[in-house]
CSV table of N, CA and C in Angstrom, one decimal:
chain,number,residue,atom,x,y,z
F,1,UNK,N,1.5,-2.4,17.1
F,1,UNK,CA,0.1,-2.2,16.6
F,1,UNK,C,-0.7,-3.4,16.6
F,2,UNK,N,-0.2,-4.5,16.3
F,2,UNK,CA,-0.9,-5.9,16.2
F,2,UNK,C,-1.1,-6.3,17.7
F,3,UNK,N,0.1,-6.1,18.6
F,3,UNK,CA,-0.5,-6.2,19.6
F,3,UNK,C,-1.8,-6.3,20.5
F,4,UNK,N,-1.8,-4.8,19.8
F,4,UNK,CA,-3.2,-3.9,20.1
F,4,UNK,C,-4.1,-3.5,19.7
F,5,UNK,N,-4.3,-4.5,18.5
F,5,UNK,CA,-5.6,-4.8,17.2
F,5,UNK,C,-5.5,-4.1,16.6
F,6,UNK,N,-4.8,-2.8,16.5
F,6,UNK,CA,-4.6,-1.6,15.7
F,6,UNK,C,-4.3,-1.9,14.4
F,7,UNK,N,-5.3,-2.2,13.9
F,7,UNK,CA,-5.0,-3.1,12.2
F,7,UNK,C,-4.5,-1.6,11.2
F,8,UNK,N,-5.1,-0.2,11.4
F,8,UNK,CA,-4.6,0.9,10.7
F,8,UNK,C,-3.5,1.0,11.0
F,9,UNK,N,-3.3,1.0,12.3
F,9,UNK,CA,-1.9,1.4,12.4
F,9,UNK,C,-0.4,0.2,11.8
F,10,UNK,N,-1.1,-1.1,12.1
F,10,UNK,CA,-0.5,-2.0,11.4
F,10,UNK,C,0.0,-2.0,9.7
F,11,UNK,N,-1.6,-1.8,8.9
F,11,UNK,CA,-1.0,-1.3,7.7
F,11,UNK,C,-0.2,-0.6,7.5
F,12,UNK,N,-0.4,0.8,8.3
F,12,UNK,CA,0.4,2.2,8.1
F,12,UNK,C,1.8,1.8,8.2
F,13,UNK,N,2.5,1.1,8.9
F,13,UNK,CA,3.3,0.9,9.3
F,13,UNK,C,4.0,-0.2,8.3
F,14,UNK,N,3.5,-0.9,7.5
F,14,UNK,CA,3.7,-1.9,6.8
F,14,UNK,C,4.9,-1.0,5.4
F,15,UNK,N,3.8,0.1,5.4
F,15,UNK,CA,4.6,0.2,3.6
F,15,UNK,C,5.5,1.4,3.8
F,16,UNK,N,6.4,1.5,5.2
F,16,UNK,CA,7.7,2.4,5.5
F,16,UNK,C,8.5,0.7,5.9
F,17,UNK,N,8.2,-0.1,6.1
F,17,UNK,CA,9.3,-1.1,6.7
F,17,UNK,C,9.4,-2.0,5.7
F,18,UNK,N,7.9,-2.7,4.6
F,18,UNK,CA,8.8,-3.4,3.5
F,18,UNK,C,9.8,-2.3,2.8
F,19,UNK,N,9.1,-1.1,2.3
F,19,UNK,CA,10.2,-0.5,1.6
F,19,UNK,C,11.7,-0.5,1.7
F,20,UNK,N,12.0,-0.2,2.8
F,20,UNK,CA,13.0,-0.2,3.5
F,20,UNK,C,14.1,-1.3,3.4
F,21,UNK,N,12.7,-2.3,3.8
F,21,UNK,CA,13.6,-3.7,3.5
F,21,UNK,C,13.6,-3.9,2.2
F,22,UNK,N,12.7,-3.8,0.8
F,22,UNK,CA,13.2,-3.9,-0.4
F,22,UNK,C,14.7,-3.0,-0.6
F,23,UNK,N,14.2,-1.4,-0.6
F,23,UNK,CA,16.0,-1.0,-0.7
F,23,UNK,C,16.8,-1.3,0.0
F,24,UNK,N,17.0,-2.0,1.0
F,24,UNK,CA,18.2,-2.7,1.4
F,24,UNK,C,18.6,-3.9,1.3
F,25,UNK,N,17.7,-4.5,0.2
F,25,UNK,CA,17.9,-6.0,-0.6
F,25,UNK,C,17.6,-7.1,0.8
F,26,UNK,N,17.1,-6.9,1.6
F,26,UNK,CA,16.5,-7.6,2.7
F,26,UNK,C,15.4,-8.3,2.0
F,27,UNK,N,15.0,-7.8,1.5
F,27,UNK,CA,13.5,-8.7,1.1
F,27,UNK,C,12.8,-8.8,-0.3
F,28,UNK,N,12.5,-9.3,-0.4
F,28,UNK,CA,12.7,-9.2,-2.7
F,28,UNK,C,11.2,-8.6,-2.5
F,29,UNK,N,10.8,-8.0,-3.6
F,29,UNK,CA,9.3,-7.4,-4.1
F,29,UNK,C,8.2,-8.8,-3.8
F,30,UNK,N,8.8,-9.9,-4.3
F,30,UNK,CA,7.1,-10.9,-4.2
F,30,UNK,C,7.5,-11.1,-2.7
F,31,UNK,N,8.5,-11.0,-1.9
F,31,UNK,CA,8.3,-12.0,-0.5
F,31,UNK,C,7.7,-10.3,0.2
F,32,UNK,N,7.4,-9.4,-0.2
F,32,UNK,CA,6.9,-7.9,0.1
F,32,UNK,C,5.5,-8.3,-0.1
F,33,UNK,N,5.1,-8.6,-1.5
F,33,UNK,CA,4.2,-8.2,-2.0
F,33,UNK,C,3.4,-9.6,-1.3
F,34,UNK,N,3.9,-10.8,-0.8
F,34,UNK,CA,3.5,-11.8,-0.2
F,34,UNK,C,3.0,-11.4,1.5
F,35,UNK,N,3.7,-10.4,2.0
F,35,UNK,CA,3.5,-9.9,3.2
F,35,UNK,C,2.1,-8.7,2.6
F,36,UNK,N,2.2,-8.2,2.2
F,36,UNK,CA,1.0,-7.5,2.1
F,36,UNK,C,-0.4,-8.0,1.7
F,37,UNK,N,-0.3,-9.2,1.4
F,37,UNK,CA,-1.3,-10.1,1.0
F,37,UNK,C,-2.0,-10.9,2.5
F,38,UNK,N,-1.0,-11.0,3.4
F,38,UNK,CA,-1.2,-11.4,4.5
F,38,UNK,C,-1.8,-10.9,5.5
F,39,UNK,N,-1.2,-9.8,5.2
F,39,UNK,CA,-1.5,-8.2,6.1
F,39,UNK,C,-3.0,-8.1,5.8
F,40,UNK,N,-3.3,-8.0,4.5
F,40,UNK,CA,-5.2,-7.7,4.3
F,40,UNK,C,-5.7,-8.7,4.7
F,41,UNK,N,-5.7,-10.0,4.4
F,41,UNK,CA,-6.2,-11.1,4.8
F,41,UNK,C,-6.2,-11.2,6.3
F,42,UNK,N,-6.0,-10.4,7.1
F,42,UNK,CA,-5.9,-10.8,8.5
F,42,UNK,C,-6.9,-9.6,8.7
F,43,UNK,N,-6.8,-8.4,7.6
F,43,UNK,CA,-7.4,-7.1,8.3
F,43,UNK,C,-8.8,-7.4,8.1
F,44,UNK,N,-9.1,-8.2,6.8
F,44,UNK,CA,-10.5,-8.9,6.3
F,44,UNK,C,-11.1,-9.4,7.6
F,45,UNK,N,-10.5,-10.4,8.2
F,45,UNK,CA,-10.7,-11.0,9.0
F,45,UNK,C,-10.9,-10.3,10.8
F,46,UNK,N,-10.5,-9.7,10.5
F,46,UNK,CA,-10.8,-9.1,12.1
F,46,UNK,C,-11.5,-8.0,12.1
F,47,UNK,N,-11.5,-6.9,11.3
F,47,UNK,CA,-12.6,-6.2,10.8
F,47,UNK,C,-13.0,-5.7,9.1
F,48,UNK,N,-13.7,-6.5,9.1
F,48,UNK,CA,-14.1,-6.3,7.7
F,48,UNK,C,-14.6,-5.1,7.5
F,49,UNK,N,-14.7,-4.3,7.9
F,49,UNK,CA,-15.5,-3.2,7.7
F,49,UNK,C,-14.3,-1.6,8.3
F,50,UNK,N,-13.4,-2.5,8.6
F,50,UNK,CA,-12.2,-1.3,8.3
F,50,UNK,C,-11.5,-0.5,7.6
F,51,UNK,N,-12.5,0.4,6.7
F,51,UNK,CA,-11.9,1.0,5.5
F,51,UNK,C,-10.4,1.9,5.7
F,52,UNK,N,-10.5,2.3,6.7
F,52,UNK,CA,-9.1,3.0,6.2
F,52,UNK,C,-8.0,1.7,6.4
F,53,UNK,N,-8.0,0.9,7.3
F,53,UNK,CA,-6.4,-0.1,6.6
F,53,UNK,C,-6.6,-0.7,5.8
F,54,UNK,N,-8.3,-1.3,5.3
F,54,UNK,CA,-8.0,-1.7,3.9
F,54,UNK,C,-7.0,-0.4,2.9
F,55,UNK,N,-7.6,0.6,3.3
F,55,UNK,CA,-7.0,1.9,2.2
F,55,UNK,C,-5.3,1.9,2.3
F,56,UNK,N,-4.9,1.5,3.4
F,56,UNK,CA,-3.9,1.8,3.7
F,56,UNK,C,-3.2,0.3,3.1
F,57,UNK,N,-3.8,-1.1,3.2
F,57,UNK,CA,-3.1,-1.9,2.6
F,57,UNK,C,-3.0,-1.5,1.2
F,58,UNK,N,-3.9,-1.1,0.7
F,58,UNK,CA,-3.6,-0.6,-1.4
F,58,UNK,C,-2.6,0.2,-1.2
F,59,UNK,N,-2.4,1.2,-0.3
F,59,UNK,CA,-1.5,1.9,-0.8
F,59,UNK,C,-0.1,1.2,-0.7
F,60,UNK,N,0.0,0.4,0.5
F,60,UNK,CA,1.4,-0.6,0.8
F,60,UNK,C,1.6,-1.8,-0.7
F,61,UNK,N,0.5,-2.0,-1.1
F,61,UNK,CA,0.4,-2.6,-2.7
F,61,UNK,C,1.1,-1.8,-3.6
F,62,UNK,N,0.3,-1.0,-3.7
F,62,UNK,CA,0.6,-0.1,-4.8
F,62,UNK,C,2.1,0.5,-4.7
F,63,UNK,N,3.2,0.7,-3.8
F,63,UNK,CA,4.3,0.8,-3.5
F,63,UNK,C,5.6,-0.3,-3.6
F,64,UNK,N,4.6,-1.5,-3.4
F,64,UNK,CA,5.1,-3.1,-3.3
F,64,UNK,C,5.4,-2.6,-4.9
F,65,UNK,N,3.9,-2.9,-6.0
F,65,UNK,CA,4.3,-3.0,-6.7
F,65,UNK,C,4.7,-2.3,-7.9
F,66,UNK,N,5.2,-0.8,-7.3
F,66,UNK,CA,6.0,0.0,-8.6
F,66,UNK,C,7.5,-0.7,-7.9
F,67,UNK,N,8.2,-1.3,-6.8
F,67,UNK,CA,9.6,-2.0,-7.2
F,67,UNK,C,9.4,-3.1,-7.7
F,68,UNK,N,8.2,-3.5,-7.9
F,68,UNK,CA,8.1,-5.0,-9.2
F,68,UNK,C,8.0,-4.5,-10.8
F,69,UNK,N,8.0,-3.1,-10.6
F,69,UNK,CA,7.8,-2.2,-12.2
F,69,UNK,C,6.5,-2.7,-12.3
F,70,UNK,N,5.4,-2.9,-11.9
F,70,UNK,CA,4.2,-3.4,-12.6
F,70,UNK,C,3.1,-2.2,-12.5
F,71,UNK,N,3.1,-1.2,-13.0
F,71,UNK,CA,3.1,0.4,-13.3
F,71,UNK,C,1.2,0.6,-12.9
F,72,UNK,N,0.8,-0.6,-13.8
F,72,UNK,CA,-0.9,-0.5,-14.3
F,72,UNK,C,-1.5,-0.6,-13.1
F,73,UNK,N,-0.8,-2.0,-12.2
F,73,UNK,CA,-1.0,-2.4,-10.8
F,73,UNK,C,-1.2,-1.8,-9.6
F,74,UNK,N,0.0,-0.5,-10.0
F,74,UNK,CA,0.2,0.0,-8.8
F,74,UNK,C,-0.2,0.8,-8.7
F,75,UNK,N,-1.0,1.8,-10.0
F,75,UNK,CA,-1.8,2.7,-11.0
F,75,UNK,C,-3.2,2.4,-10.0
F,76,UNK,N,-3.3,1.4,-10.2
F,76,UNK,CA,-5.0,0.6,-9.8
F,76,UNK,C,-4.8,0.8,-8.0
F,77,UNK,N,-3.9,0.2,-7.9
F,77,UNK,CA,-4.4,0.4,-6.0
F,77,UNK,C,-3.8,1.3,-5.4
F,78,UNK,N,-3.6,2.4,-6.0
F,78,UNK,CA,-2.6,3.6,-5.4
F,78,UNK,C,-4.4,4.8,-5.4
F,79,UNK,N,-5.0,4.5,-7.1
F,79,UNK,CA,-5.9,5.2,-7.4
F,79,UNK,C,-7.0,5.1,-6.2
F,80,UNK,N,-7.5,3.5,-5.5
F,80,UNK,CA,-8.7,3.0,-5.2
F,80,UNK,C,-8.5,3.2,-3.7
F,81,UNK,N,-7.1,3.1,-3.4
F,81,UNK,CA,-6.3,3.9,-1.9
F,81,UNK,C,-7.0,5.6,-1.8
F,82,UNK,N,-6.7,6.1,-2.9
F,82,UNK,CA,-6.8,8.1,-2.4
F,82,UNK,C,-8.4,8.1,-2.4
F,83,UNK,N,-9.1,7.3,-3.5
F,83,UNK,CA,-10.2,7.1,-3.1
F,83,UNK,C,-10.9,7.3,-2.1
F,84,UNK,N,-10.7,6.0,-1.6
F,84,UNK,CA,-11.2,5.7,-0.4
F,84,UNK,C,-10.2,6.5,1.0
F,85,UNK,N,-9.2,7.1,0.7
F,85,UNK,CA,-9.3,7.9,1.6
F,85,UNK,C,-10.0,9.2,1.6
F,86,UNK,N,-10.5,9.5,0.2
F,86,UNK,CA,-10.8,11.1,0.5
F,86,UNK,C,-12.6,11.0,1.0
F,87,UNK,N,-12.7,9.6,0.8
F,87,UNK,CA,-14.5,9.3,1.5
F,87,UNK,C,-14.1,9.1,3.0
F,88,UNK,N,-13.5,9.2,3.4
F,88,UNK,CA,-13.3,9.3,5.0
F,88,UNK,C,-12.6,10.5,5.7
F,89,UNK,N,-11.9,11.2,4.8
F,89,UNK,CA,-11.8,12.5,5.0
F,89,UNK,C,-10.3,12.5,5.5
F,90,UNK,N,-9.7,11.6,5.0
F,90,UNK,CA,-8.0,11.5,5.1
F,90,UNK,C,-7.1,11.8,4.5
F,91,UNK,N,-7.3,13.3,4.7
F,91,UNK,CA,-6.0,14.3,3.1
F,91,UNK,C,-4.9,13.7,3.7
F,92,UNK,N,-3.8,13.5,4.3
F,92,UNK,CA,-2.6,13.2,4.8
F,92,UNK,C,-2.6,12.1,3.7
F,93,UNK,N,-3.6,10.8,4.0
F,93,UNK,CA,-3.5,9.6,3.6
F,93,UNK,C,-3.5,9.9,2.0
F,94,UNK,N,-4.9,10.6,1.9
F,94,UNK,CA,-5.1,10.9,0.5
F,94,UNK,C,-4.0,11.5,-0.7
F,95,UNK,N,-2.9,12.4,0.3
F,95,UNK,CA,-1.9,12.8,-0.6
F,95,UNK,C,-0.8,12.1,-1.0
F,96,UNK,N,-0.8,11.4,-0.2
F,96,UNK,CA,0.6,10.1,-0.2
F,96,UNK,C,0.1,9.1,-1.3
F,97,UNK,N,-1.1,8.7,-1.3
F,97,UNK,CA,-2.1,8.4,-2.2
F,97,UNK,C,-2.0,8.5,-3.8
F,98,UNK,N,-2.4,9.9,-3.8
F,98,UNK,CA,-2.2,11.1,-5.1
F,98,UNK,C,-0.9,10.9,-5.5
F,99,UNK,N,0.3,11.0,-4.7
F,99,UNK,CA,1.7,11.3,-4.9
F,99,UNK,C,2.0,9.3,-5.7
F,100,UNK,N,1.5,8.4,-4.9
F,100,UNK,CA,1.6,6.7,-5.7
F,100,UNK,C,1.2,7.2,-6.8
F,101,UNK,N,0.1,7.6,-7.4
F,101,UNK,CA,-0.4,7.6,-8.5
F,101,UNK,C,0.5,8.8,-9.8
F,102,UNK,N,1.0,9.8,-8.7
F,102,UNK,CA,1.8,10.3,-9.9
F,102,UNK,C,3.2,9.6,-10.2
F,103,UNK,N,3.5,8.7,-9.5
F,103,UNK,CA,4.9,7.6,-9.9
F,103,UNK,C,4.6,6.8,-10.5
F,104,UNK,N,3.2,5.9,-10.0
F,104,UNK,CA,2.9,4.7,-11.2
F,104,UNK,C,2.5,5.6,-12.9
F,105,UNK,N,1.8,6.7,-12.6
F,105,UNK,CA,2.3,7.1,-14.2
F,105,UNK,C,3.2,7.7,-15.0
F,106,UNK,N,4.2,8.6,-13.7
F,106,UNK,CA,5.3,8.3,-14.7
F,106,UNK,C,5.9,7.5,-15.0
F,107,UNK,N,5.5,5.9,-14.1
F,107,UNK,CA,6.7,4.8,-14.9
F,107,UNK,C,6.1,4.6,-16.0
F,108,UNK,N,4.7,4.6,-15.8
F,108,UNK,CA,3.9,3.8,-17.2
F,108,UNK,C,4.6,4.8,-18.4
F,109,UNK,N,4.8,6.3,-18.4
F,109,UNK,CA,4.8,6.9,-19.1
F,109,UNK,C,6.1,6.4,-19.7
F,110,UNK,N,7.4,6.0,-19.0
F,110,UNK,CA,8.9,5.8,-19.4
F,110,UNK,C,8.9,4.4,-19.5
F,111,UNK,N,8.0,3.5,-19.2
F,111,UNK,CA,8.1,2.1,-19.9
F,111,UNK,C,8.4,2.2,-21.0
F,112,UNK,N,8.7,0.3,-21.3
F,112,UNK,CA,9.3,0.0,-22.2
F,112,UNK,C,9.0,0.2,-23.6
């Protein structure tokens, strides 16, 4: 996708491969959540005006950080992800979206 400037499809792609690599103890949550920081900052940078991988980096956030347990965080960019996908008209995106947000509050709900 980077290749090919495909910054969406780069995000999209981001938050099936950290995962993966966090459950398989490949890669800790901050060196994740350090990769998804990088990932926006490049998307900023080449088109700033690309809402859906920005959308798609919150959602790879907001995934990063329910395996950091940080519930509020992932609450925040899972919420500002379905958002912004349902203003572009991306239920697919939008429900994966919806579905972050019902995990970050059930963790909040079963916190400590």
């Amino acid at each position: 996708f980077r290749g090919l400037g495909d910054q969406a499809g780069a995000a999209e792609a981001l938050r099936p491969v950290l995962g993966g690599q966090i459950e398989l103890l490949e890669l800790s949550p901050e060196r994740a959540m350090a990769a998804v920081k990088e990932q926006a900052a490049k998307i900023k940078r080449s088109s700033p005006d690309g809402k859906l991988a920005d959308a798609l980096i919150h959602l790879a956030a907001a995934e990063v950080h329910l395996f950091r347990a940080e519930s509020d965080k992932a609450l925040k960019a899972a919420s500002e992800a379905a958002s912004a996908f349902a203003k572009e008209g991306e239920w697919r995106h939008e429900s994966s979206a919806l579905q972050m947000v019902v995990n970050a509050q059930l963790m909040r709900s079963n916190g400590p």
